[in-house]
Coordinates of C-alpha atoms in Angstrom, one line a residue:
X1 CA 14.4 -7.8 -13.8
X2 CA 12.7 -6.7 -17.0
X3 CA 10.3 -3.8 -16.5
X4 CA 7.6 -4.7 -17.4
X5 CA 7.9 -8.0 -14.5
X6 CA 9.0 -5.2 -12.3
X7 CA 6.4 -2.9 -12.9
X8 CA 3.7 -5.5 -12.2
X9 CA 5.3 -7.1 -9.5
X10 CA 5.8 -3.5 -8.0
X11 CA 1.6 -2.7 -8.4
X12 CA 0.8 -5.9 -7.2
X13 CA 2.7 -5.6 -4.2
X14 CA 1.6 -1.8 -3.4
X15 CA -2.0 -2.6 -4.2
X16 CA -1.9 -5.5 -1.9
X17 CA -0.3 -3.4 1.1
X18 CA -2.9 -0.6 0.8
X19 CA -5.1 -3.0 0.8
X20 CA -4.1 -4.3 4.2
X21 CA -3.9 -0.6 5.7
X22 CA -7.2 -0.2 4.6
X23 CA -8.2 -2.9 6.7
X24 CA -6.6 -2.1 9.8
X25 CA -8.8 1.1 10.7
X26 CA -11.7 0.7 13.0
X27 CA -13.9 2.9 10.8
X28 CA -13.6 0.6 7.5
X29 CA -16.2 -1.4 9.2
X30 CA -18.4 1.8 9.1
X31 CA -18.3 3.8 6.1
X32 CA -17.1 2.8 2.4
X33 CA -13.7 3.3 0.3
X34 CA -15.2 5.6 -1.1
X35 CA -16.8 7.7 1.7
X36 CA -13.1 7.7 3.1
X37 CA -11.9 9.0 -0.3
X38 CA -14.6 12.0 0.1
X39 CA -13.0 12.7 3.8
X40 CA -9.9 12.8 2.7
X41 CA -10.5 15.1 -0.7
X42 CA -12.4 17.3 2.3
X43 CA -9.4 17.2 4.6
X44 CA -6.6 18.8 1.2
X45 CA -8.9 21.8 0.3
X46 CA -11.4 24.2 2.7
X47 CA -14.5 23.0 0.6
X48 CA -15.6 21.6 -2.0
X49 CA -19.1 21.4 -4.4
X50 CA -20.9 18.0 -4.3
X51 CA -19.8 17.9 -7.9
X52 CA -16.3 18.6 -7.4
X53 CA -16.5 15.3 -5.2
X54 CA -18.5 13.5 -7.8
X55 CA -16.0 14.1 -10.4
X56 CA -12.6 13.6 -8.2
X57 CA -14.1 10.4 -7.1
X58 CA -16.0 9.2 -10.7
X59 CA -19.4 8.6 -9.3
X60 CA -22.7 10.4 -10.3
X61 CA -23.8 13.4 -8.7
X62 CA -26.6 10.9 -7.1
X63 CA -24.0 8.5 -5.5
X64 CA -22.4 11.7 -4.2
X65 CA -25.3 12.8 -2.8
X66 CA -26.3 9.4 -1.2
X67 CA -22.7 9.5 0.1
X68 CA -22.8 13.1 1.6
X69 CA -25.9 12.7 3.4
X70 CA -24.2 9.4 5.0
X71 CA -21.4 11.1 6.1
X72 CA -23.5 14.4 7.1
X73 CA -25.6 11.3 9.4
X74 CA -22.6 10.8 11.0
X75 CA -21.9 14.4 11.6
X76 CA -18.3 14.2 9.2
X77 CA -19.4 16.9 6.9
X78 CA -20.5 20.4 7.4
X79 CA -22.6 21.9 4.2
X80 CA -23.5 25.5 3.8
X81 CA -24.4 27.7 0.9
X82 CA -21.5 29.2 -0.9
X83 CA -21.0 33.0 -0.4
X84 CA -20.9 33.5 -4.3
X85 CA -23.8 32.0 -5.4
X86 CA -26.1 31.5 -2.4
X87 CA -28.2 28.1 -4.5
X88 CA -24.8 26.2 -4.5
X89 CA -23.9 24.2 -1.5
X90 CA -20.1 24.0 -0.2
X91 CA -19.4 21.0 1.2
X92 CA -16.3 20.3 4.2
X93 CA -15.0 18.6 7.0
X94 CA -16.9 18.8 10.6
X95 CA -14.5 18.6 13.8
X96 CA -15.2 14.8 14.1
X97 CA -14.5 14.3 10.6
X98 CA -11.2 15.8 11.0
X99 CA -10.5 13.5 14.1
X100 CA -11.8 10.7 12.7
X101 CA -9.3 11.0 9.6
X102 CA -6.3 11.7 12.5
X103 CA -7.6 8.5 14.0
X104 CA -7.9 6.7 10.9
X105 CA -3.8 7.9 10.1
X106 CA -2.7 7.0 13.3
X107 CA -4.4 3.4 13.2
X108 CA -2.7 2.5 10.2
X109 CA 0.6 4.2 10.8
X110 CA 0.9 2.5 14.3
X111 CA 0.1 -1.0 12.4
X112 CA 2.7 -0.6 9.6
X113 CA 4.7 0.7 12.3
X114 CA 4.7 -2.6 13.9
X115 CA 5.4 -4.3 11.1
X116 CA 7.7 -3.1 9.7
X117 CA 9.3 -3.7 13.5
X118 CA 8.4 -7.3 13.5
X119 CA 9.1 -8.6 9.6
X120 CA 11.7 -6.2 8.8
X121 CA 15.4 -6.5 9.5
X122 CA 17.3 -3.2 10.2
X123 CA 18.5 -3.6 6.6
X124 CA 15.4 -3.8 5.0
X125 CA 14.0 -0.9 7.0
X126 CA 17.4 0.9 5.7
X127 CA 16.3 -0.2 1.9
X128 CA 12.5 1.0 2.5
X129 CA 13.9 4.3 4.0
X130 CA 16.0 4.5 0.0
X131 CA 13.1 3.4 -1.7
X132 CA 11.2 6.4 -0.6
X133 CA 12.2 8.8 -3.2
X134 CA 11.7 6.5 -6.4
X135 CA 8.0 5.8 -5.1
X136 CA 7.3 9.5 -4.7
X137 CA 8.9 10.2 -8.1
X138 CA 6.2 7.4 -9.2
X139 CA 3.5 9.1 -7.7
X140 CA 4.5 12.3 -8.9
X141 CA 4.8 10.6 -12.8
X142 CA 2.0 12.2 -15.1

């Protein structure tokens, strides 16, 4: 296979499984992709500034605030002034925003899980388990 017909079979492929993980969670029905993306950017560092979030995410420092005061609602986010520079506000994950991302995990790993039990032949799960390290050198691809 040419690689270009690989490459965009491989995307469309990916795109379409996260896409299914996405919707296996519980919690999709209750906050956005992108309020998810803002939990999980909270869950990698200590704390972030609501425009740290704003840029890693690409929405305006409005649509970050909008979103932060959502997830604050629902008691995922902490925010406190930072100890430099007491006007700035420091933004990270609450107790049941770190559960709810474990929970989150462990819906959709316990889904793929499954499937790859029921749709998956031993040698296919074989040739995932090989497949692996390409994908991550992918990912890892600037």
């Amino acid at each position: 296979m040419e690689d270009l017909v690989l490459a965009s079979e491989l995307r469309t492929a990916l795109t379409r499984l996260q896409k299914k993980l996405r919707s296996q969670s519980a919690i999709r029905r209750e906050l956005s992709l992108t309020e998810l993306a803002v939990i999980r950017q909270l869950a990698e560092h200590d704390y972030l500034l609501p425009s740290e979030l704003a840029r890693q995410e690409k929405v305006t420092t409005q649509s970050m605030s909008q979103i932060l005061n959502h997830l604050a609602e629902k008691g995922y986010i902490r925010r406190e002034p930072a100890e430099t520079d007491r006007r700035k506000i420091r933004v990270s994950l609450s107790e049941a925003g770190q559960t709810l991302l474990r929970t989150t995990r462990h819906e959709r790993d316990e889904w793929l899980s499954r499937a790859l039990r029921e749709t998956c032949t031993p040698a296919e799960r074989q040739l995932l388990e090989q497949v692996l390290t390409p994908l991550n050198k992918l990912v890892e691809f600037e």
